[in-house]
């Protein structure tokens, strides 16, 4: 099979390209910019385009499938040529559905926790040598790619992203998967550039529920009032299984999960992560893993990449890096670290980096999100606002948005690095939260 990727350099797209190449497909692709780690990984498999740019002459009649990434535009020359030739064009989620249409599709949705829950399920099934097809949103330790496809596996596990499918398909990705088994972890307004109101955003999850195969199963977080309301309002003929934060306790910085066999230490912590764990337990049960086998496996789960990743662990100095950037995720992460280390001074540093977080109409959603930290730092680069075509945000607006008069604002990586170096209080926990890189801050050099 010959497959061509338009915008092959994307995080998800290049992983699908690698997965198809692993299956034996002839894979080609184009892009106008490819960054690491996509570049090196494509190059190692001989899939890196020789030249950057769009070349319609690469689109020929013998291509059996064109996979279109979100990075491309509707007037992309290669897309126009593919349409002219009448080639089969898939968005990323459309292709995944086509591959898994005869499998039992398991889709993990929600504004937060998707990657962690999907990673937990993969860890447990891998521990018990249960093969499955999958797509996850982060690179996982021990996995070559974020996408794995076969012809023989019964289950296909997918992270259900609510962002748009492609430039020519404006449906959220998770609307295209038609799951047999689904999970919703929580709903908190995100992607305001696409869904300008919370009502519109919530509607996408109602549609997701209605897309579950009749007779299928929905596992949902009953402690999230928005999720609970949507599920209870739905008349779709499916089985509904609620879950909540499981019983646990914390002793000397270690979280113990209450299980039928007694307290069990786990590597993850925080109410949101334990809620994710409980959701994963239900999904694994529906996939044939009983609770005892789940607990046996989950004890060694260390967390998904960039999710409360521990960079430094000394007796009196601990540093975590987390992908949290949306308000609900920031609040949950700060609260989790505060509860885990009640005797430590907690310094929380958040980078405003995304379209939503740099929007004057949205930034007020961060109110009180850093309150549980002893010291709160917000980092942003004014030039990022220019690149995203956003108007400047006055410092006093940021101060007011977070509701902390003692909020420290920083705009250069040098300023932030100096501040980190000056943190001499012990015991101390430093929590770095961002989907970016703090203006190029070299964390490996700082923390070793």
Tab-separated table of C-alpha atoms in Angstrom:
chain	number	residue	atom	x	y	z
A	1	UNK	CA	0.000	0.000	0.000
A	2	UNK	CA	1.281	3.470	-0.876
A	3	UNK	CA	0.402	6.299	1.528
A	4	UNK	CA	1.325	9.994	1.315
A	5	UNK	CA	1.255	12.358	4.312
A	6	UNK	CA	0.584	16.058	3.813
A	7	UNK	CA	2.194	17.684	6.887
A	8	UNK	CA	4.129	14.594	7.963
A	9	UNK	CA	6.142	16.422	10.627
A	10	UNK	CA	3.392	16.769	13.235
A	11	UNK	CA	3.650	14.907	16.522
A	12	UNK	CA	0.710	12.630	15.766
A	13	UNK	CA	1.235	12.516	11.991
A	14	UNK	CA	4.840	11.351	12.049
A	15	UNK	CA	3.978	8.614	14.530
A	16	UNK	CA	1.224	7.326	12.251
A	17	UNK	CA	3.700	7.438	9.354
A	18	UNK	CA	6.151	5.337	11.370
A	19	UNK	CA	3.403	2.886	12.348
A	20	UNK	CA	2.343	2.377	8.723
A	21	UNK	CA	5.953	1.958	7.629
A	22	UNK	CA	6.320	-0.685	10.343
A	23	UNK	CA	3.337	-2.455	8.770
A	24	UNK	CA	5.112	-2.532	5.412
A	25	UNK	CA	3.383	0.388	3.688
A	26	UNK	CA	5.290	2.583	1.229
A	27	UNK	CA	5.203	5.947	3.008
A	28	UNK	CA	6.057	9.367	1.604
A	29	UNK	CA	5.364	12.804	2.974
A	30	UNK	CA	5.798	16.552	2.751
A	31	UNK	CA	5.944	19.501	5.130
A	32	UNK	CA	7.188	23.076	5.200
A	33	UNK	CA	8.804	22.744	8.649
A	34	UNK	CA	9.831	19.657	10.657
A	35	UNK	CA	11.233	19.927	14.169
A	36	UNK	CA	12.690	17.502	16.699
A	37	UNK	CA	12.004	14.802	17.651
A	38	UNK	CA	9.936	14.233	14.493
A	39	UNK	CA	12.878	15.086	12.243
A	40	UNK	CA	15.331	12.548	13.691
A	41	UNK	CA	12.724	9.816	13.999
A	42	UNK	CA	11.581	10.206	10.388
A	43	UNK	CA	15.183	10.386	9.183
A	44	UNK	CA	16.103	7.175	10.995
A	45	UNK	CA	13.382	5.329	9.046
A	46	UNK	CA	14.196	6.986	5.725
A	47	UNK	CA	10.905	8.914	5.728
A	48	UNK	CA	12.233	12.456	6.058
A	49	UNK	CA	11.392	14.511	2.927
A	50	UNK	CA	14.503	15.440	0.935
A	51	UNK	CA	13.306	19.027	0.630
A	52	UNK	CA	10.885	21.073	2.706
A	53	UNK	CA	7.874	22.511	0.943
A	54	UNK	CA	4.829	21.388	-0.990
A	55	UNK	CA	5.306	19.602	-4.315
A	56	UNK	CA	2.092	18.730	-6.193
A	57	UNK	CA	4.094	16.567	-8.609
A	58	UNK	CA	4.576	14.123	-5.731
A	59	UNK	CA	0.850	13.421	-5.812
A	60	UNK	CA	0.287	10.660	-8.373
A	61	UNK	CA	-2.542	8.329	-9.303
A	62	UNK	CA	-0.878	5.296	-7.689
A	63	UNK	CA	-1.217	6.741	-4.165
A	64	UNK	CA	-3.876	4.693	-2.376
A	65	UNK	CA	-4.366	7.004	0.597
A	66	UNK	CA	-3.517	10.629	1.364
A	67	UNK	CA	-3.467	11.538	5.079
A	68	UNK	CA	-3.987	15.235	5.723
A	69	UNK	CA	-2.647	16.951	8.835
A	70	UNK	CA	-4.033	20.026	10.603
A	71	UNK	CA	-0.866	21.985	9.849
A	72	UNK	CA	-1.764	22.105	6.141
A	73	UNK	CA	-4.070	24.767	4.718
A	74	UNK	CA	-7.180	24.283	2.571
A	75	UNK	CA	-5.334	25.663	-0.456
A	76	UNK	CA	-2.304	23.395	0.008
A	77	UNK	CA	-0.959	22.574	-3.501
A	78	UNK	CA	-0.627	18.868	-2.744
A	79	UNK	CA	-4.149	18.706	-1.307
A	80	UNK	CA	-5.554	20.461	-4.381
A	81	UNK	CA	-3.745	17.979	-6.645
A	82	UNK	CA	-5.059	15.007	-4.631
A	83	UNK	CA	-8.600	16.377	-4.887
A	84	UNK	CA	-8.166	16.933	-8.630
A	85	UNK	CA	-7.063	13.303	-9.104
A	86	UNK	CA	-9.927	12.029	-6.967
A	87	UNK	CA	-7.606	10.275	-4.505
A	88	UNK	CA	-8.885	8.958	-1.182
A	89	UNK	CA	-8.113	11.633	1.422
A	90	UNK	CA	-8.255	10.880	5.137
A	91	UNK	CA	-7.852	13.060	8.176
A	92	UNK	CA	-5.739	11.502	10.931
A	93	UNK	CA	-8.781	10.280	12.929
A	94	UNK	CA	-10.589	9.092	9.790
A	95	UNK	CA	-7.657	6.842	8.948
A	96	UNK	CA	-7.520	5.443	12.481
A	97	UNK	CA	-11.242	4.649	12.362
A	98	UNK	CA	-10.910	3.001	8.964
A	99	UNK	CA	-8.159	0.802	10.351
A	100	UNK	CA	-10.128	-0.102	13.482
A	101	UNK	CA	-13.671	-0.366	12.111
A	102	UNK	CA	-13.782	-4.135	12.721
A	103	UNK	CA	-12.085	-3.941	16.130
A	104	UNK	CA	-13.430	-3.150	19.598
A	105	UNK	CA	-12.657	0.569	19.794
A	106	UNK	CA	-11.893	2.044	23.219
A	107	UNK	CA	-11.736	5.859	23.308
A	108	UNK	CA	-10.551	7.970	26.264
A	109	UNK	CA	-11.982	11.503	26.191
A	110	UNK	CA	-12.032	14.536	28.476
A	111	UNK	CA	-10.464	17.972	28.788
A	112	UNK	CA	-7.772	16.589	31.065
A	113	UNK	CA	-6.344	13.188	32.003
A	114	UNK	CA	-6.712	11.592	28.548
A	115	UNK	CA	-3.030	10.842	28.066
A	116	UNK	CA	-2.513	9.650	31.634
A	117	UNK	CA	-5.496	7.267	31.568
A	118	UNK	CA	-4.531	5.911	28.142
A	119	UNK	CA	-0.951	5.445	29.363
A	120	UNK	CA	-2.138	3.620	32.496
A	121	UNK	CA	-4.227	1.210	30.409
A	122	UNK	CA	-1.309	0.553	28.063
A	123	UNK	CA	0.984	-0.056	31.025
A	124	UNK	CA	-1.396	-2.556	32.621
A	125	UNK	CA	-2.102	-4.464	29.410
A	126	UNK	CA	1.598	-4.478	28.549
A	127	UNK	CA	2.437	-5.804	32.020
A	128	UNK	CA	0.087	-8.736	31.414
A	129	UNK	CA	1.243	-9.261	27.802
A	130	UNK	CA	-2.123	-8.377	26.285
A	131	UNK	CA	-1.442	-7.028	22.754
A	132	UNK	CA	-3.602	-4.248	21.336
A	133	UNK	CA	-3.602	-1.504	18.731
A	134	UNK	CA	-3.306	2.002	20.153
A	135	UNK	CA	-2.880	5.717	19.650
A	136	UNK	CA	-1.738	7.872	22.577
A	137	UNK	CA	-0.952	11.593	22.732
A	138	UNK	CA	2.504	11.434	24.329
A	139	UNK	CA	5.689	9.485	23.768
A	140	UNK	CA	5.761	6.715	26.374
A	141	UNK	CA	8.790	5.051	27.906
A	142	UNK	CA	9.242	1.598	26.422
A	143	UNK	CA	7.202	2.334	23.279
A	144	UNK	CA	8.786	3.044	19.885
A	145	UNK	CA	5.835	5.024	18.566
A	146	UNK	CA	2.673	6.690	19.845
A	147	UNK	CA	0.696	4.674	17.271
A	148	UNK	CA	0.672	0.884	16.868
A	149	UNK	CA	-1.489	-0.827	14.242
A	150	UNK	CA	-1.939	-4.490	13.372
A	151	UNK	CA	-4.450	-6.602	11.488
A	152	UNK	CA	-4.906	-9.193	14.233
A	153	UNK	CA	-5.428	-7.415	17.573
A	154	UNK	CA	-8.975	-7.370	18.950
A	155	UNK	CA	-8.854	-4.040	20.821
A	156	UNK	CA	-7.903	-0.589	19.562
A	157	UNK	CA	-7.278	1.992	22.320
A	158	UNK	CA	-7.329	5.664	21.310
A	159	UNK	CA	-6.932	8.969	23.072
A	160	UNK	CA	-9.980	11.036	22.080
A	161	UNK	CA	-8.926	14.591	21.313
A	162	UNK	CA	-11.683	17.197	20.946
A	163	UNK	CA	-9.636	19.398	18.588
A	164	UNK	CA	-10.458	19.627	14.867
A	165	UNK	CA	-9.696	16.761	12.493
A	166	UNK	CA	-8.213	18.514	9.457
A	167	UNK	CA	-8.361	21.749	7.426
A	168	UNK	CA	-11.220	20.289	5.357
A	169	UNK	CA	-12.946	18.433	8.201
A	170	UNK	CA	-13.865	20.720	11.091
A	171	UNK	CA	-15.307	17.973	13.281
A	172	UNK	CA	-13.552	17.201	16.584
A	173	UNK	CA	-11.349	14.135	16.253
A	174	UNK	CA	-13.199	12.101	18.863
A	175	UNK	CA	-16.462	12.397	16.923
A	176	UNK	CA	-15.024	10.103	14.250
A	177	UNK	CA	-14.065	7.048	16.328
A	178	UNK	CA	-17.538	5.562	17.155
A	179	UNK	CA	-16.301	3.794	20.306
A	180	UNK	CA	-17.640	0.542	21.688
A	181	UNK	CA	-16.194	1.533	25.078
A	182	UNK	CA	-15.623	5.176	26.042
A	183	UNK	CA	-14.509	7.257	29.022
A	184	UNK	CA	-14.934	10.939	29.887
A	185	UNK	CA	-12.558	12.142	32.607
A	186	UNK	CA	-13.709	15.741	33.013
A	187	UNK	CA	-14.814	18.832	31.116
A	188	UNK	CA	-13.228	22.266	31.464
A	189	UNK	CA	-13.410	24.901	28.732
A	190	UNK	CA	-10.504	24.680	26.291
A	191	UNK	CA	-9.704	25.469	22.633
A	192	UNK	CA	-11.525	28.800	22.758
A	193	UNK	CA	-10.246	29.668	19.280
A	194	UNK	CA	-12.541	26.887	17.988
A	195	UNK	CA	-15.256	26.780	20.671
A	196	UNK	CA	-15.795	30.412	21.745
A	197	UNK	CA	-18.320	29.540	24.456
A	198	UNK	CA	-18.369	26.902	27.174
A	199	UNK	CA	-21.787	25.765	25.925
A	200	UNK	CA	-20.387	25.046	22.453
A	201	UNK	CA	-17.475	23.181	24.002
A	202	UNK	CA	-19.774	21.012	26.131
A	203	UNK	CA	-21.910	20.203	23.090
A	204	UNK	CA	-18.932	18.360	21.583
A	205	UNK	CA	-18.956	15.918	24.482
A	206	UNK	CA	-22.707	15.366	24.149
A	207	UNK	CA	-22.111	14.465	20.498
A	208	UNK	CA	-19.257	12.159	21.560
A	209	UNK	CA	-21.639	10.324	23.914
A	210	UNK	CA	-24.178	9.939	21.093
A	211	UNK	CA	-21.441	8.506	18.840
A	212	UNK	CA	-20.876	5.538	21.158
A	213	UNK	CA	-22.083	2.359	19.442
A	214	UNK	CA	-25.614	1.525	20.715
A	215	UNK	CA	-25.271	-1.058	23.465
A	216	UNK	CA	-21.746	0.148	24.208
A	217	UNK	CA	-20.390	1.380	27.537
A	218	UNK	CA	-19.478	4.822	28.896
A	219	UNK	CA	-17.259	5.111	31.985
A	220	UNK	CA	-17.444	8.616	33.441
A	221	UNK	CA	-16.118	10.748	36.291
A	222	UNK	CA	-19.175	11.338	38.472
A	223	UNK	CA	-17.302	13.920	40.587
A	224	UNK	CA	-17.175	16.282	37.626
A	225	UNK	CA	-20.562	18.015	37.730
A	226	UNK	CA	-20.529	18.954	34.034
A	227	UNK	CA	-19.753	15.390	32.962
A	228	UNK	CA	-22.326	13.966	35.377
A	229	UNK	CA	-25.020	16.297	34.040
A	230	UNK	CA	-24.305	15.505	30.368
A	231	UNK	CA	-24.301	11.759	31.008
A	232	UNK	CA	-27.511	11.835	33.040
A	233	UNK	CA	-29.249	13.906	30.364
A	234	UNK	CA	-28.279	11.495	27.594
A	235	UNK	CA	-30.959	9.055	26.430
A	236	UNK	CA	-28.552	7.187	24.159
A	237	UNK	CA	-28.950	3.405	24.674
A	238	UNK	CA	-25.626	2.639	26.350
A	239	UNK	CA	-24.438	1.291	29.701
A	240	UNK	CA	-23.137	4.012	32.058
A	241	UNK	CA	-20.520	3.298	34.738
A	242	UNK	CA	-19.581	6.118	37.160
A	243	UNK	CA	-16.257	6.332	39.000
A	244	UNK	CA	-14.697	8.576	41.649
A	245	UNK	CA	-11.423	9.137	43.513
A	246	UNK	CA	-10.581	5.851	45.275
A	247	UNK	CA	-9.787	5.614	48.991
A	248	UNK	CA	-6.156	6.429	49.732
A	249	UNK	CA	-3.812	7.973	52.264
A	250	UNK	CA	-0.495	9.799	52.194
A	251	UNK	CA	2.389	8.983	54.525
A	252	UNK	CA	5.813	10.663	54.372
A	253	UNK	CA	5.323	11.793	50.771
A	254	UNK	CA	4.102	8.396	49.518
A	255	UNK	CA	0.523	7.755	48.392
A	256	UNK	CA	-1.051	4.442	49.404
A	257	UNK	CA	-4.074	3.161	47.518
A	258	UNK	CA	-6.638	1.184	49.512
A	259	UNK	CA	-7.168	-2.168	47.750
A	260	UNK	CA	-8.887	-5.458	48.727
A	261	UNK	CA	-5.396	-6.759	49.574
A	262	UNK	CA	-4.610	-3.771	51.814
A	263	UNK	CA	-2.771	-0.439	51.295
A	264	UNK	CA	-0.578	-0.394	48.177
A	265	UNK	CA	2.025	2.292	47.394
A	266	UNK	CA	1.683	3.932	43.972
A	267	UNK	CA	4.054	6.226	42.103
A	268	UNK	CA	1.370	8.725	40.994
A	269	UNK	CA	-0.315	11.109	43.401
A	270	UNK	CA	-2.997	13.769	43.618
A	271	UNK	CA	-6.777	13.413	43.519
A	272	UNK	CA	-6.863	13.959	39.752
A	273	UNK	CA	-4.310	11.196	39.090
A	274	UNK	CA	-6.031	8.770	41.461
A	275	UNK	CA	-9.321	9.534	39.725
A	276	UNK	CA	-7.583	8.772	36.422
A	277	UNK	CA	-6.347	5.509	37.905
A	278	UNK	CA	-9.868	4.488	38.910
A	279	UNK	CA	-11.181	5.278	35.430
A	280	UNK	CA	-8.368	3.192	33.936
A	281	UNK	CA	-9.263	0.308	36.277
A	282	UNK	CA	-12.841	0.225	34.942
A	283	UNK	CA	-11.681	0.342	31.319
A	284	UNK	CA	-9.185	-2.462	31.935
A	285	UNK	CA	-11.957	-4.529	33.527
A	286	UNK	CA	-14.066	-4.043	30.394
A	287	UNK	CA	-11.036	-5.204	28.382
A	288	UNK	CA	-10.678	-8.403	30.417
A	289	UNK	CA	-8.276	-7.416	33.235
A	290	UNK	CA	-9.700	-8.027	36.723
A	291	UNK	CA	-9.044	-5.691	39.654
A	292	UNK	CA	-6.354	-7.839	41.284
A	293	UNK	CA	-4.360	-7.985	38.055
A	294	UNK	CA	-4.870	-4.242	37.579
A	295	UNK	CA	-3.502	-3.400	41.043
A	296	UNK	CA	-0.558	-5.729	40.538
A	297	UNK	CA	0.420	-3.858	37.391
A	298	UNK	CA	-0.427	-0.246	38.265
A	299	UNK	CA	1.969	-0.112	41.225
A	300	UNK	CA	4.894	0.199	38.805
A	301	UNK	CA	3.306	2.917	36.652
A	302	UNK	CA	5.512	6.003	36.971
A	303	UNK	CA	3.343	8.447	35.014
A	304	UNK	CA	2.939	9.657	31.453
A	305	UNK	CA	5.666	11.742	29.872
A	306	UNK	CA	5.616	15.393	31.015
A	307	UNK	CA	2.887	14.663	33.580
A	308	UNK	CA	4.303	15.403	37.048
A	309	UNK	CA	7.718	14.322	35.822
A	310	UNK	CA	10.213	14.444	38.701
A	311	UNK	CA	13.439	16.184	37.667
A	312	UNK	CA	15.095	16.393	41.096
A	313	UNK	CA	14.399	14.272	44.180
A	314	UNK	CA	16.439	15.121	47.257
A	315	UNK	CA	15.333	14.977	50.866
A	316	UNK	CA	14.768	18.735	51.097
A	317	UNK	CA	14.610	19.808	47.425
A	318	UNK	CA	12.211	18.386	44.833
A	319	UNK	CA	11.494	19.624	41.303
A	320	UNK	CA	8.545	18.568	39.123
A	321	UNK	CA	7.773	19.446	35.528
A	322	UNK	CA	4.188	19.144	34.345
A	323	UNK	CA	2.344	19.715	31.051
A	324	UNK	CA	-0.474	21.541	32.895
A	325	UNK	CA	-1.488	24.782	31.170
A	326	UNK	CA	-5.313	24.963	31.194
A	327	UNK	CA	-6.803	26.486	34.376
A	328	UNK	CA	-8.399	23.285	35.689
A	329	UNK	CA	-5.199	21.322	35.120
A	330	UNK	CA	-3.109	23.987	36.852
A	331	UNK	CA	-5.416	24.016	39.896
A	332	UNK	CA	-5.423	20.219	40.150
A	333	UNK	CA	-1.658	19.902	39.800
A	334	UNK	CA	-0.852	22.612	42.348
A	335	UNK	CA	-3.348	21.099	44.815
A	336	UNK	CA	-1.859	17.613	44.329
A	337	UNK	CA	1.707	18.741	45.022
A	338	UNK	CA	0.584	20.830	48.000
A	339	UNK	CA	-1.188	17.836	49.569
A	340	UNK	CA	1.712	15.460	48.861
A	341	UNK	CA	4.309	17.744	50.463
A	342	UNK	CA	2.500	19.736	53.184
A	343	UNK	CA	5.709	20.618	55.067
A	344	UNK	CA	7.596	21.971	52.030
A	345	UNK	CA	7.527	25.472	50.653
A	346	UNK	CA	5.801	25.194	47.272
A	347	UNK	CA	6.926	27.481	44.450
A	348	UNK	CA	4.645	27.132	41.413
A	349	UNK	CA	5.721	28.549	38.065
A	350	UNK	CA	3.274	28.632	35.142
A	351	UNK	CA	4.079	29.604	31.565
A	352	UNK	CA	1.307	31.310	29.593
A	353	UNK	CA	1.977	29.907	26.155
A	354	UNK	CA	-1.216	28.739	24.432
A	355	UNK	CA	-3.744	30.694	22.382
A	356	UNK	CA	-6.283	30.446	25.206
A	357	UNK	CA	-3.960	31.418	28.058
A	358	UNK	CA	-2.813	34.516	26.189
A	359	UNK	CA	-6.358	35.660	25.482
A	360	UNK	CA	-7.641	38.639	27.485
A	361	UNK	CA	-11.182	37.204	27.428
A	362	UNK	CA	-10.030	33.873	28.839
A	363	UNK	CA	-7.227	34.635	31.275
A	364	UNK	CA	-9.689	35.301	34.102
A	365	UNK	CA	-10.358	31.528	34.138
A	366	UNK	CA	-7.048	31.203	36.044
A	367	UNK	CA	-8.497	32.937	39.128
A	368	UNK	CA	-7.204	31.245	42.310
A	369	UNK	CA	-5.489	28.441	40.345
A	370	UNK	CA	-2.118	29.140	42.036
A	371	UNK	CA	-3.487	29.932	45.502
A	372	UNK	CA	-2.233	26.744	47.165
A	373	UNK	CA	1.382	27.632	46.309
A	374	UNK	CA	3.449	29.589	48.837
A	375	UNK	CA	5.000	31.496	45.956
A	376	UNK	CA	3.476	31.938	42.493
A	377	UNK	CA	5.381	32.840	39.329
A	378	UNK	CA	3.870	33.470	35.907
A	379	UNK	CA	6.176	33.483	32.886
A	380	UNK	CA	5.239	34.737	29.434
A	381	UNK	CA	7.016	36.223	26.449
A	382	UNK	CA	5.500	39.392	24.960
A	383	UNK	CA	6.794	38.323	21.536
A	384	UNK	CA	4.622	35.183	21.732
A	385	UNK	CA	1.577	37.454	21.761
A	386	UNK	CA	2.816	39.045	18.541
A	387	UNK	CA	3.375	35.622	16.911
A	388	UNK	CA	-0.136	34.512	17.873
A	389	UNK	CA	-1.567	37.822	16.670
A	390	UNK	CA	-2.857	38.659	20.153
A	391	UNK	CA	-2.991	42.181	21.659
A	392	UNK	CA	-0.589	42.912	24.542
A	393	UNK	CA	-1.731	41.875	28.023
A	394	UNK	CA	-0.895	44.493	30.679
A	395	UNK	CA	0.921	43.028	33.724
A	396	UNK	CA	-1.784	44.361	36.035
A	397	UNK	CA	-4.399	42.368	34.065
A	398	UNK	CA	-2.439	39.154	34.661
A	399	UNK	CA	-2.057	40.042	38.332
A	400	UNK	CA	-5.799	40.593	38.649
A	401	UNK	CA	-6.659	37.467	36.654
A	402	UNK	CA	-4.805	35.181	39.076
A	403	UNK	CA	-6.055	37.062	42.124
A	404	UNK	CA	-2.655	37.250	43.840
A	405	UNK	CA	-1.061	40.562	44.750
A	406	UNK	CA	2.260	38.784	45.391
A	407	UNK	CA	2.331	37.165	41.929
A	408	UNK	CA	5.783	37.380	40.330
A	409	UNK	CA	5.779	38.088	36.583
A	410	UNK	CA	8.778	37.175	34.417
A	411	UNK	CA	9.306	37.575	30.689
A	412	UNK	CA	12.810	36.204	29.937
A	413	UNK	CA	14.364	32.790	30.507
A	414	UNK	CA	17.400	34.488	32.073
A	415	UNK	CA	15.205	36.178	34.666
A	416	UNK	CA	13.474	32.897	35.482
A	417	UNK	CA	16.745	30.967	35.736
A	418	UNK	CA	18.168	33.546	38.126
A	419	UNK	CA	15.051	33.285	40.262
A	420	UNK	CA	15.320	29.475	40.390
A	421	UNK	CA	18.982	29.725	41.401
A	422	UNK	CA	18.023	32.093	44.225
A	423	UNK	CA	15.508	29.668	45.798
A	424	UNK	CA	17.430	28.752	48.928
A	425	UNK	CA	14.564	27.887	51.300
A	426	UNK	CA	14.515	24.250	52.413
A	427	UNK	CA	12.545	22.018	52.318
A	428	UNK	CA	11.308	23.205	48.900
A	429	UNK	CA	9.207	21.875	46.042
A	430	UNK	CA	9.516	23.677	42.698
A	431	UNK	CA	6.662	22.962	40.280
A	432	UNK	CA	7.171	24.005	36.638
A	433	UNK	CA	4.010	23.942	34.515
A	434	UNK	CA	4.008	24.567	30.781
A	435	UNK	CA	3.189	23.190	27.349
A	436	UNK	CA	6.116	25.271	26.068
A	437	UNK	CA	9.745	25.593	27.156
A	438	UNK	CA	9.969	28.882	29.099
A	439	UNK	CA	11.665	30.724	26.257
A	440	UNK	CA	14.308	28.033	25.779
A	441	UNK	CA	15.151	27.458	29.451
A	442	UNK	CA	17.659	24.578	29.593
A	443	UNK	CA	16.232	22.423	32.381
A	444	UNK	CA	18.783	19.638	31.867
A	445	UNK	CA	21.662	22.043	32.405
A	446	UNK	CA	20.043	23.632	35.463
A	447	UNK	CA	19.010	20.434	37.209
A	448	UNK	CA	21.415	17.918	35.738
